[in-house]
CSV table of C-alpha atoms in Angstrom, one decimal:
chain,number,residue,atom,x,y,z
U,25,MET,CA,-112.7,188.6,-146.6
U,26,LYS,CA,-114.6,185.6,-147.8
U,27,LYS,CA,-112.2,185.2,-150.7
U,28,VAL,CA,-109.2,185.2,-148.3
U,29,SER,CA,-110.9,182.5,-146.1
U,30,ARG,CA,-111.6,180.3,-149.1
U,31,ARG,CA,-108.0,180.7,-150.3
U,32,ALA,CA,-106.7,179.8,-146.9
U,33,ILE,CA,-108.9,176.7,-146.8
U,34,CYS,CA,-107.8,175.7,-150.3
U,35,ALA,CA,-104.1,176.2,-149.2
U,36,LEU,CA,-104.6,174.1,-146.1
U,37,LEU,CA,-106.3,171.3,-148.1
U,38,LEU,CA,-103.5,171.3,-150.6
U,39,ALA,CA,-100.9,171.2,-147.8
U,40,LEU,CA,-102.8,168.4,-146.2
U,41,ALA,CA,-103.0,166.5,-149.5
U,42,LEU,CA,-99.3,167.0,-150.0
U,43,THR,CA,-98.5,165.8,-146.5
U,44,VAL,CA,-100.8,162.7,-146.9
U,45,GLY,CA,-99.2,162.0,-150.3
U,46,THR,CA,-95.7,162.3,-148.9
U,47,VAL,CA,-96.4,160.0,-146.0
U,48,ALA,CA,-98.1,157.5,-148.3
U,49,PHE,CA,-95.1,157.6,-150.7
U,50,GLY,CA,-92.7,157.1,-147.8
U,51,VAL,CA,-94.6,154.1,-146.5
U,52,GLN,CA,-94.7,152.6,-150.0
U,53,TYR,CA,-91.0,153.4,-150.6
U,54,PHE,CA,-89.8,151.6,-147.4
U,55,ALA,CA,-92.1,148.7,-148.1
U,56,LYS,CA,-91.4,148.3,-151.8
U,57,ALA,CA,-88.2,150.1,-152.7
U,58,ASP,CA,-86.3,146.8,-153.0
U,59,ASP,CA,-88.8,145.5,-155.5
U,60,TRP,CA,-88.8,148.8,-157.5
U,61,VAL,CA,-85.0,148.9,-157.9
U,62,THR,CA,-84.8,145.2,-158.9
U,63,PHE,CA,-87.7,145.1,-161.3
U,64,PRO,CA,-87.1,142.9,-164.4
U,65,GLY,CA,-85.7,145.1,-167.1
U,66,SER,CA,-83.8,147.5,-165.0
U,67,PRO,CA,-80.5,148.1,-166.9
U,68,HIS,CA,-78.7,148.6,-163.5
U,69,VAL,CA,-79.6,145.1,-162.3
U,70,TYR,CA,-80.6,142.9,-165.3
U,71,THR,CA,-78.9,141.6,-168.4
U,72,GLY,CA,-81.6,140.5,-170.7
U,73,ALA,CA,-84.4,138.8,-168.7
U,74,ASN,CA,-82.1,137.6,-165.9
U,75,VAL,CA,-80.6,139.4,-163.0
U,76,ALA,CA,-76.9,140.5,-163.1
U,77,CYS,CA,-76.0,139.5,-159.6
U,78,GLY,CA,-72.2,138.9,-159.3
U,79,LEU,CA,-70.9,135.5,-158.5
U,80,VAL,CA,-72.9,132.3,-158.0
U,81,THR,CA,-71.3,129.1,-156.7
U,82,ASP,CA,-72.5,125.6,-155.7
U,83,ARG,CA,-72.2,124.3,-152.1
U,84,ALA,CA,-68.5,123.4,-152.6
U,85,GLY,CA,-67.6,126.8,-154.0
U,86,LYS,CA,-67.5,125.8,-157.6
U,87,VAL,CA,-68.3,128.8,-159.8
U,88,LEU,CA,-71.6,128.3,-161.7
U,89,LEU,CA,-72.2,131.9,-163.0
U,90,GLU,CA,-70.4,135.2,-163.0
U,91,THR,CA,-72.4,138.3,-164.2
U,92,ALA,CA,-70.0,141.2,-163.6
U,93,GLU,CA,-69.5,141.5,-167.4
U,94,GLY,CA,-72.2,139.6,-169.2
U,95,ARG,CA,-73.0,136.0,-168.2
U,96,ALA,CA,-70.0,133.7,-167.8
U,97,TYR,CA,-71.0,130.2,-166.9
U,98,SER,CA,-69.0,127.3,-165.5
U,99,SER,CA,-66.0,126.1,-167.6
U,100,ASP,CA,-67.6,122.6,-167.6
U,101,PRO,CA,-70.2,122.3,-170.4
U,102,GLN,CA,-72.0,119.5,-168.6
U,103,ILE,CA,-72.4,121.6,-165.5
U,104,ARG,CA,-73.6,124.5,-167.6
U,105,ALA,CA,-76.3,122.3,-169.0
U,106,ALA,CA,-77.2,120.7,-165.7
U,107,THR,CA,-77.6,124.0,-163.9
U,108,MET,CA,-79.2,126.2,-166.6
U,109,HIS,CA,-82.8,125.7,-165.4
U,110,LEU,CA,-81.7,127.2,-162.1
U,111,LEU,CA,-79.5,130.0,-163.4
U,112,GLY,CA,-81.3,131.0,-166.6
U,113,ASP,CA,-79.8,131.2,-170.1
U,114,ARG,CA,-78.3,134.2,-172.0
U,115,TYR,CA,-81.5,135.2,-173.9
U,116,GLY,CA,-84.2,134.9,-171.3
U,117,TYR,CA,-85.8,131.8,-172.8
U,118,ILE,CA,-85.2,130.2,-169.4
U,119,SER,CA,-85.6,132.6,-166.5
U,120,ALA,CA,-83.9,132.4,-163.1
U,121,PRO,CA,-86.4,133.5,-160.5
U,122,LEU,CA,-84.1,132.0,-157.9
U,123,LEU,CA,-81.6,134.8,-158.4
U,124,GLY,CA,-84.3,137.4,-158.9
U,125,ALA,CA,-85.7,136.6,-155.5
U,126,TYR,CA,-82.5,137.7,-153.8
U,127,ALA,CA,-81.6,140.6,-156.1
U,128,ASP,CA,-81.9,143.2,-153.4
U,129,GLU,CA,-79.6,141.2,-151.1
U,130,MET,CA,-77.1,140.6,-154.0
U,131,ILE,CA,-76.9,144.1,-155.5
U,132,GLY,CA,-76.1,145.8,-152.2
U,133,TYR,CA,-79.2,148.1,-152.2
U,134,ASP,CA,-79.9,150.3,-149.2
U,135,LYS,CA,-83.1,152.3,-148.8
U,136,ILE,CA,-81.2,155.4,-147.7
U,137,PHE,CA,-78.0,155.3,-149.8
U,138,GLY,CA,-79.3,153.4,-152.8
U,139,LEU,CA,-77.1,151.1,-154.8
U,140,HIS,CA,-73.7,150.6,-153.1
U,141,GLY,CA,-71.9,150.4,-156.4
U,142,THR,CA,-69.6,147.6,-155.1
U,143,TYR,CA,-72.0,144.8,-155.9
U,144,VAL,CA,-70.8,144.1,-159.4
U,145,GLY,CA,-67.6,142.4,-158.3
U,146,ASP,CA,-68.2,141.7,-154.6
U,147,SER,CA,-71.7,140.1,-154.5
U,148,ALA,CA,-71.7,136.3,-154.1
U,149,ALA,CA,-74.5,133.7,-153.7
U,150,LYS,CA,-73.9,130.2,-152.6
U,151,LEU,CA,-76.5,127.6,-153.6
U,152,THR,CA,-77.2,124.3,-151.8
U,153,ILE,CA,-76.9,122.2,-154.9
U,154,SER,CA,-73.8,120.2,-155.9
U,155,ALA,CA,-72.6,120.9,-159.4
U,156,GLU,CA,-71.3,117.3,-159.6
U,157,VAL,CA,-74.5,115.8,-158.4
U,158,GLN,CA,-76.5,117.9,-160.9
U,159,LYS,CA,-74.1,116.7,-163.7
U,160,THR,CA,-74.6,113.1,-162.6
U,161,ALA,CA,-78.4,113.5,-162.6
U,162,LEU,CA,-78.5,115.0,-166.0
U,163,ALA,CA,-76.3,112.2,-167.4
U,164,ALA,CA,-78.5,109.6,-165.7
U,165,LEU,CA,-81.6,111.0,-167.3
U,166,SER,CA,-79.6,110.6,-170.6
U,167,GLY,CA,-81.7,113.0,-172.7
U,168,THR,CA,-85.1,111.6,-171.6
U,169,CYS,CA,-87.7,114.0,-170.4
U,170,GLY,CA,-87.9,114.1,-166.6
U,171,THR,CA,-86.5,115.3,-163.4
U,172,ILE,CA,-84.5,114.1,-160.4
U,173,GLY,CA,-84.5,115.8,-157.0
U,174,VAL,CA,-82.6,115.1,-153.8
U,175,TYR,CA,-82.6,117.0,-150.5
U,176,ASN,CA,-81.2,116.7,-147.0
U,177,TYR,CA,-84.3,116.2,-144.9
U,178,LYS,CA,-82.5,117.2,-141.7
U,179,THR,CA,-81.2,120.6,-142.9
U,180,GLY,CA,-83.5,121.3,-145.9
U,181,GLU,CA,-80.6,121.7,-148.4
U,182,ILE,CA,-81.5,120.7,-152.0
U,183,LEU,CA,-78.5,118.9,-153.4
U,184,CYS,CA,-80.1,118.2,-156.8
U,185,ALA,CA,-82.9,119.7,-158.8
U,186,ALA,CA,-82.1,118.5,-162.3
U,187,THR,CA,-84.4,118.7,-165.3
U,188,SER,CA,-84.1,117.1,-168.7
U,189,PRO,CA,-83.8,117.9,-171.6
U,190,SER,CA,-81.4,120.8,-171.3
U,191,TYR,CA,-78.6,122.4,-173.3
U,192,ASP,CA,-75.3,124.2,-172.9
U,193,PRO,CA,-76.1,127.9,-172.8
U,194,ASP,CA,-72.7,128.6,-174.4
U,195,ASN,CA,-73.6,126.4,-177.3
U,196,MET,CA,-77.3,126.8,-177.8
U,197,PRO,CA,-78.8,124.4,-180.4
U,198,ASP,CA,-81.3,125.4,-183.1
U,199,ILE,CA,-84.3,124.4,-181.0
U,200,GLU,CA,-86.9,126.1,-183.3
U,201,HIS,CA,-85.9,124.0,-186.3
U,202,ASP,CA,-85.1,120.7,-184.4
U,203,THR,CA,-87.2,117.8,-185.7
U,204,THR,CA,-85.7,115.0,-183.5
U,205,GLY,CA,-87.8,115.8,-180.4
U,206,ALA,CA,-84.6,115.9,-178.4
U,207,TYR,CA,-85.6,119.3,-176.9
U,208,TYR,CA,-89.2,118.7,-176.3
U,209,GLY,CA,-90.3,121.0,-173.4
U,210,VAL,CA,-86.7,122.2,-172.9
U,211,TYR,CA,-87.8,125.6,-171.6
U,212,VAL,CA,-89.8,124.0,-168.7
U,213,ASN,CA,-88.2,123.4,-165.4
U,214,ARG,CA,-89.7,120.0,-164.8
U,215,PHE,CA,-88.7,119.9,-161.1
U,216,PHE,CA,-90.7,123.0,-160.1
U,217,ARG,CA,-93.1,123.6,-163.0
U,218,SER,CA,-94.4,120.2,-164.2
U,219,THR,CA,-97.0,117.8,-162.7
U,220,TYR,CA,-97.2,114.0,-163.3
U,221,THR,CA,-99.6,111.2,-162.9
U,222,PRO,CA,-97.9,109.5,-159.9
U,223,GLY,CA,-99.0,105.9,-160.4
U,224,SER,CA,-98.0,103.5,-157.6
U,225,ILE,CA,-95.8,105.9,-155.7
U,226,PHE,CA,-99.1,107.5,-154.5
U,227,LYS,CA,-99.8,104.2,-152.7
U,228,LEU,CA,-97.4,105.7,-150.0
U,229,VAL,CA,-100.2,108.2,-149.3
U,230,THR,CA,-102.9,105.6,-149.2
U,231,ALA,CA,-100.7,103.3,-147.0
U,232,ALA,CA,-100.1,106.2,-144.5
U,233,ALA,CA,-103.8,106.9,-144.3
U,234,ALA,CA,-104.6,103.1,-143.8
U,235,LEU,CA,-101.9,102.8,-141.0
U,236,GLU,CA,-103.5,105.7,-139.1
U,237,GLU,CA,-107.2,105.1,-139.8
U,238,ILE,CA,-107.8,101.3,-140.0
U,239,GLU,CA,-107.3,99.6,-136.6
U,240,ASP,CA,-106.8,96.0,-137.8
U,241,ILE,CA,-104.6,96.9,-140.7
U,242,ASP,CA,-101.6,95.0,-139.4
U,243,SER,CA,-103.6,91.7,-139.3
U,244,ARG,CA,-105.6,92.3,-142.5
U,245,THR,CA,-105.0,90.3,-145.6
U,246,PHE,CA,-106.2,90.9,-149.2
U,247,THR,CA,-106.9,88.4,-152.0
U,248,CYS,CA,-105.8,89.4,-155.5
U,249,ASN,CA,-106.9,87.4,-158.5
U,250,GLY,CA,-105.7,89.9,-161.0
U,251,GLU,CA,-108.7,92.2,-160.9
U,252,THR,CA,-111.8,93.2,-158.9
U,253,ILE,CA,-114.9,95.4,-159.2
U,254,ILE,CA,-115.2,98.4,-157.0
U,255,GLY,CA,-118.2,100.7,-157.4
U,256,GLY,CA,-118.9,99.2,-160.8
U,257,GLN,CA,-115.4,99.9,-162.0
U,258,ARG,CA,-113.0,97.2,-163.0
U,259,ILE,CA,-109.7,97.5,-161.1
U,260,ILE,CA,-106.9,95.6,-162.9
U,261,CYS,CA,-103.7,94.4,-161.3
U,262,MET,CA,-100.5,93.6,-163.2
U,263,ALA,CA,-100.4,90.1,-161.6
U,264,HIS,CA,-102.3,87.5,-159.7
U,265,HIS,CA,-100.9,88.0,-156.2
U,266,GLY,CA,-103.1,85.7,-154.2
U,267,THR,CA,-103.4,86.3,-150.5
U,268,LEU,CA,-101.1,89.0,-149.1
U,269,ALA,CA,-100.7,91.4,-146.2
U,270,LEU,CA,-100.2,95.1,-146.4
U,271,GLN,CA,-96.4,94.8,-146.5
U,272,GLN,CA,-96.6,92.4,-149.4
U,273,ALA,CA,-99.3,94.5,-151.2
U,274,LEU,CA,-97.0,97.5,-151.1
U,275,ALA,CA,-93.9,95.6,-152.1
U,276,HIS,CA,-95.7,94.0,-155.1
U,277,SER,CA,-97.7,97.2,-155.8
U,278,CYS,CA,-101.0,95.4,-155.8
U,279,ASN,CA,-103.8,97.5,-157.3
U,280,VAL,CA,-106.5,95.3,-156.0
U,281,ALA,CA,-105.4,95.6,-152.4
U,282,PHE,CA,-104.8,99.4,-152.6
U,283,GLY,CA,-108.0,100.0,-154.5
U,284,GLU,CA,-109.9,98.2,-151.7
U,285,LEU,CA,-108.1,100.2,-149.1
U,286,ALA,CA,-108.8,103.5,-150.8
U,287,ALA,CA,-112.5,102.6,-151.2
U,288,GLU,CA,-112.7,101.6,-147.5
U,289,LEU,CA,-111.0,104.8,-146.3
U,290,GLY,CA,-113.4,106.8,-148.5
U,291,ALA,CA,-113.0,109.9,-150.4
U,292,LYS,CA,-113.0,112.3,-147.4
U,293,LYS,CA,-110.3,110.5,-145.5
U,294,LEU,CA,-108.1,110.0,-148.5
U,295,GLN,CA,-108.5,113.7,-149.4
U,296,LYS,CA,-107.6,114.6,-145.9
U,297,TYR,CA,-104.3,112.8,-146.0
U,298,ALA,CA,-103.4,114.0,-149.5
U,299,ASP,CA,-104.0,117.6,-148.2
U,300,LYS,CA,-102.1,117.3,-144.9
U,301,LEU,CA,-99.1,115.6,-146.5
U,302,GLY,CA,-99.0,118.3,-149.1
U,303,VAL,CA,-98.5,116.1,-152.2
U,304,ALA,CA,-100.7,118.2,-154.4
U,305,ALA,CA,-100.1,121.6,-152.9
U,306,ARG,CA,-98.3,124.6,-154.4
U,307,TYR,CA,-95.1,125.9,-152.8
U,308,SER,CA,-92.9,128.9,-153.1
U,309,VAL,CA,-89.2,128.0,-153.0
U,310,ASP,CA,-86.6,130.8,-153.2
U,311,GLY,CA,-88.3,132.5,-156.1
U,312,PHE,CA,-89.7,129.4,-157.8
U,313,ARG,CA,-93.4,128.9,-157.6
U,314,THR,CA,-94.2,125.2,-158.0
U,315,ALA,CA,-96.9,123.8,-160.2
U,316,GLU,CA,-100.0,122.9,-158.3
U,317,GLY,CA,-100.9,119.2,-158.3
U,318,CYS,CA,-104.3,117.8,-158.3
U,319,PHE,CA,-106.1,115.5,-155.9
U,320,ASP,CA,-109.8,116.3,-155.9
U,321,LEU,CA,-112.2,113.7,-154.8
U,322,SER,CA,-115.2,116.0,-154.5
U,323,GLY,CA,-118.1,114.0,-156.0
U,324,ALA,CA,-115.9,110.9,-156.5
U,325,GLU,CA,-117.7,107.6,-156.3
U,326,SER,CA,-116.1,104.5,-154.7
U,327,GLY,CA,-114.6,103.3,-158.0
U,328,ASP,CA,-113.0,106.7,-158.6
U,329,THR,CA,-111.6,106.8,-155.1
U,330,ALA,CA,-110.1,103.3,-155.6
U,331,TRP,CA,-108.3,104.5,-158.7
U,332,ALA,CA,-107.2,107.7,-157.0
U,333,GLY,CA,-105.7,105.6,-154.1
U,334,ILE,CA,-103.7,103.6,-156.7
U,335,GLY,CA,-102.3,106.9,-158.1
U,336,GLN,CA,-104.4,107.2,-161.3
U,337,TYR,CA,-107.9,108.8,-161.7
U,338,SER,CA,-107.1,112.6,-161.9
U,339,ASP,CA,-104.1,112.5,-159.6
U,340,GLN,CA,-101.2,114.9,-160.5
U,341,VAL,CA,-98.2,115.6,-158.3
U,342,ASN,CA,-95.2,117.9,-158.6
U,343,ALA,CA,-91.7,116.5,-158.1
U,344,TYR,CA,-90.8,119.1,-155.4
U,345,ALA,CA,-94.0,118.4,-153.5
U,346,PHE,CA,-93.5,114.6,-153.5
U,347,MET,CA,-89.8,114.9,-152.5
U,348,ARG,CA,-91.0,117.0,-149.6
U,349,TYR,CA,-93.3,114.1,-148.6
U,350,MET,CA,-90.4,111.7,-148.8
U,351,GLY,CA,-88.6,114.0,-146.4
U,352,ILE,CA,-91.6,113.8,-144.0
U,353,LEU,CA,-91.4,110.0,-144.1
U,354,GLY,CA,-87.6,110.1,-143.5
U,355,GLY,CA,-87.4,112.7,-140.8
U,356,GLY,CA,-90.8,112.8,-139.1
U,357,GLU,CA,-91.9,116.0,-137.4
U,358,ASP,CA,-88.3,117.2,-137.5
U,359,ALA,CA,-88.1,117.0,-141.3
U,360,ALA,CA,-87.0,120.3,-142.9
U,361,GLU,CA,-88.6,122.4,-145.6
U,362,PRO,CA,-86.4,122.1,-148.8
U,363,TYR,CA,-84.5,125.2,-150.0
U,364,LEU,CA,-82.0,126.2,-152.6
U,365,MET,CA,-80.3,129.4,-151.5
U,366,ALA,CA,-77.7,128.8,-148.8
U,367,GLU,CA,-76.3,132.4,-148.4
U,368,VAL,CA,-75.7,135.7,-150.0
U,369,ARG,CA,-72.7,137.9,-149.3
U,370,CYS,CA,-72.3,141.5,-150.4
U,371,ALA,CA,-68.7,142.5,-150.1
U,372,ASP,CA,-67.7,141.1,-146.6
U,373,THR,CA,-71.2,141.2,-145.2
U,374,ALA,CA,-73.7,138.3,-145.1
U,375,SER,CA,-76.9,139.8,-146.4
U,376,TYR,CA,-78.8,136.5,-146.3
U,377,GLU,CA,-78.2,133.2,-144.5
U,378,ALA,CA,-80.6,130.3,-144.8
U,379,LYS,CA,-82.2,128.8,-141.7
U,380,THR,CA,-83.6,125.3,-141.3
U,381,VAL,CA,-87.4,125.3,-140.9
U,382,ALA,CA,-89.2,122.2,-139.7
U,383,ILE,CA,-92.2,121.0,-141.6
U,384,GLY,CA,-93.9,119.9,-138.4
U,385,LYS,CA,-96.0,116.9,-137.5
U,386,SER,CA,-97.9,115.4,-140.4
U,387,LEU,CA,-98.1,111.8,-139.5
U,388,LYS,CA,-98.2,109.9,-136.2
U,389,GLU,CA,-94.8,108.5,-135.4
U,390,GLU,CA,-96.0,104.9,-135.2
U,391,ALA,CA,-97.5,105.0,-138.6
U,392,ARG,CA,-94.5,106.8,-140.1
U,393,GLN,CA,-92.1,104.2,-138.7
U,394,LYS,CA,-94.3,101.3,-139.9
U,395,LEU,CA,-94.4,102.7,-143.4
U,396,SER,CA,-90.6,103.3,-143.4
U,397,GLN,CA,-90.0,99.7,-142.5
U,398,MET,CA,-92.3,98.6,-145.3
U,399,MET,CA,-90.5,100.8,-147.8
U,400,ARG,CA,-87.2,99.4,-146.6
U,401,ARG,CA,-88.4,95.9,-147.2
U,402,ASN,CA,-89.5,97.0,-150.7
U,403,VAL,CA,-85.8,97.6,-151.4
U,404,THR,CA,-84.3,94.6,-149.7
U,405,ASP,CA,-87.0,92.1,-151.0
U,406,VAL,CA,-87.9,93.5,-154.4
U,407,TYR,CA,-85.7,96.2,-156.0
U,408,GLY,CA,-82.4,95.0,-154.7
U,409,ASP,CA,-80.3,96.5,-151.9
U,410,TRP,CA,-77.2,95.8,-154.0
U,411,GLN,CA,-78.0,98.8,-156.2
U,412,PHE,CA,-77.5,101.3,-153.5
U,413,SER,CA,-73.9,100.7,-152.3
U,414,GLY,CA,-74.6,100.0,-148.7
U,415,LEU,CA,-77.2,102.8,-148.2
U,416,SER,CA,-80.3,101.9,-146.2
U,417,VAL,CA,-82.7,103.1,-148.9
U,418,CYS,CA,-86.5,103.0,-148.3
U,419,ALA,CA,-88.4,103.4,-151.5
U,420,LYS,CA,-91.4,102.8,-153.7
U,421,SER,CA,-91.5,102.5,-157.5
U,422,GLY,CA,-94.3,103.6,-159.7
U,423,THR,CA,-95.3,102.9,-163.3
U,424,ALA,CA,-97.9,105.6,-164.2
U,425,GLU,CA,-100.2,104.8,-167.1
U,426,VAL,CA,-100.5,107.5,-169.7
U,427,GLU,CA,-103.2,107.1,-172.3
U,428,GLY,CA,-101.8,106.3,-175.7
U,429,GLN,CA,-98.1,106.5,-174.6
U,430,LYS,CA,-95.5,104.5,-172.7
U,431,PRO,CA,-96.0,104.8,-168.9
U,432,HIS,CA,-94.0,107.2,-166.8
U,433,ALA,CA,-91.3,105.6,-164.6
U,434,MET,CA,-91.2,106.8,-161.0
U,435,PHE,CA,-89.1,106.1,-158.0
U,436,ALA,CA,-89.3,107.9,-154.7
U,437,GLY,CA,-88.0,107.4,-151.2
U,438,PHE,CA,-85.4,108.3,-148.6
U,439,VAL,CA,-82.1,107.1,-147.0
U,440,GLN,CA,-82.4,105.9,-143.5
U,441,ASP,CA,-79.0,106.9,-142.4
U,442,GLU,CA,-77.8,109.5,-139.9
U,443,ALA,CA,-74.9,110.4,-142.0
U,444,TYR,CA,-76.8,110.7,-145.3
U,445,PRO,CA,-80.4,111.9,-144.5
U,446,LEU,CA,-81.5,112.2,-148.1
U,447,ALA,CA,-85.0,112.2,-149.6
U,448,PHE,CA,-85.4,111.8,-153.4
U,449,VAL,CA,-87.7,111.5,-156.4
U,450,VAL,CA,-87.0,110.4,-159.9
U,451,PHE,CA,-89.7,111.1,-162.6
U,452,VAL,CA,-89.0,109.9,-166.1
U,453,GLU,CA,-91.6,110.5,-168.8
U,454,ASN,CA,-92.7,107.7,-171.1
U,455,ALA,CA,-89.8,105.5,-170.1
U,456,GLY,CA,-91.4,102.3,-168.8
U,457,ALA,CA,-91.3,100.5,-165.4
U,458,GLY,CA,-90.2,102.6,-162.4
U,459,SER,CA,-88.2,99.7,-160.8
U,460,SER,CA,-86.1,99.0,-163.9
U,461,VAL,CA,-85.7,102.5,-165.3
U,462,ALA,CA,-86.0,105.1,-162.5
U,463,ALA,CA,-84.4,103.1,-159.6
U,464,PRO,CA,-81.0,102.7,-161.2
U,465,MET,CA,-81.0,106.5,-161.9
U,466,ALA,CA,-81.7,107.1,-158.2
U,467,ALA,CA,-78.8,104.8,-157.3
U,468,LYS,CA,-76.3,106.8,-159.4
U,469,VAL,CA,-77.4,110.2,-158.0
U,470,LEU,CA,-77.5,109.0,-154.4
U,471,ALA,CA,-73.9,107.7,-154.8
U,472,ALA,CA,-72.9,111.1,-156.1
U,473,CYS,CA,-74.6,112.8,-153.1
U,474,VAL,CA,-72.7,110.5,-150.7
U,475,GLN,CA,-69.4,111.4,-152.4
U,476,CYS,CA,-70.3,115.1,-152.2
U,477,MET,CA,-71.2,114.8,-148.5
U,478,ASN,CA,-68.1,112.8,-147.6
U,479,ALA,CA,-65.9,115.5,-149.3
U,480,GLU,CA,-67.5,118.1,-147.0
U,481,GLN,CA,-66.6,116.2,-143.8
């Protein structure tokens, strides 16, 4: 009798374990089945290291990639090179997390019925980028290492996320044996995965903090004799600017004035603004995980803080993150989070449609408007409004010192125009002065964006 009881208990325990296991598997299945079926390496979903996802087009409907039978890229070799870092190459040297992030929507997977089987020819993804703008940006970079990003700060659509150098995936060069340096860092997506010393474009963060935190900033003047000493550290300026107000200090990128401002604000306040404006944060964007920047003033002395406010010290920013900040300056609390995937359709059904998501309030409106006006005067008084074909561009250039090398050229800003609400960044490695190198690149790409947007009206 005791044996029967023990057997019954064992049977009940086994049945209970089976029931618990089945329930646990069911929960895991419905939570993670999409990930399981689209795991990298699945022969049903992937070709090589990149997802086989059907048709991919740009915002205008131009075909960028077709994966029904292998990987067939655009018929234009320049567009192929300009979009490769977003779509991936044939051999998996350059991955495409953008497409992988939407694999379950694109392959037509259903948790009950499995793979639909129609996805191979009927799945289509539309990106927010313009193939023509991408091509213009890559041509503007002209083989130099760098990146150009542009997005619509009202809708969030990224029109351009170009990175250089690149290559035509249908005509891959012998990168392993190249001795020219033409393909240095070619496998890196510099828009999402690189960080840079920002140089003087970071003064837009210091200026925002000063406009909100220093009461008499509008009437304040600074005296620049070419250098000053802050906290025992020598702060060197590129010119003797004499007496100047904040507007002039920003326009002429005066290191003395901004070093003094940063030291006056102090490490805690400057850190607070860098954090709340997100210029060194890490973001997740349609499968891409951006590189994390660096702005850490813990333990920084006043001299260190001064250099950080100028955009040197240990400062590092990512292009996407800084473009997002330019969107905040352009659109205020209504500025949108940038995104790349516009929609995904499987057969005749929209399985994904992007929505505009507001960033929210980061700066007081009065401070934002004052800084916008100052940036506008930078263009009209210093960089030259003539470069931008009638657009009301508000911007700041930067020339970021890099030890033992030519400085990085930077240019960042936005367009103050209801019809063309564009925020942009241009980062060019070891290229020289931002105003002379990066600004003309921005002008070319913005003109291409305008042409693209006009064609859509």
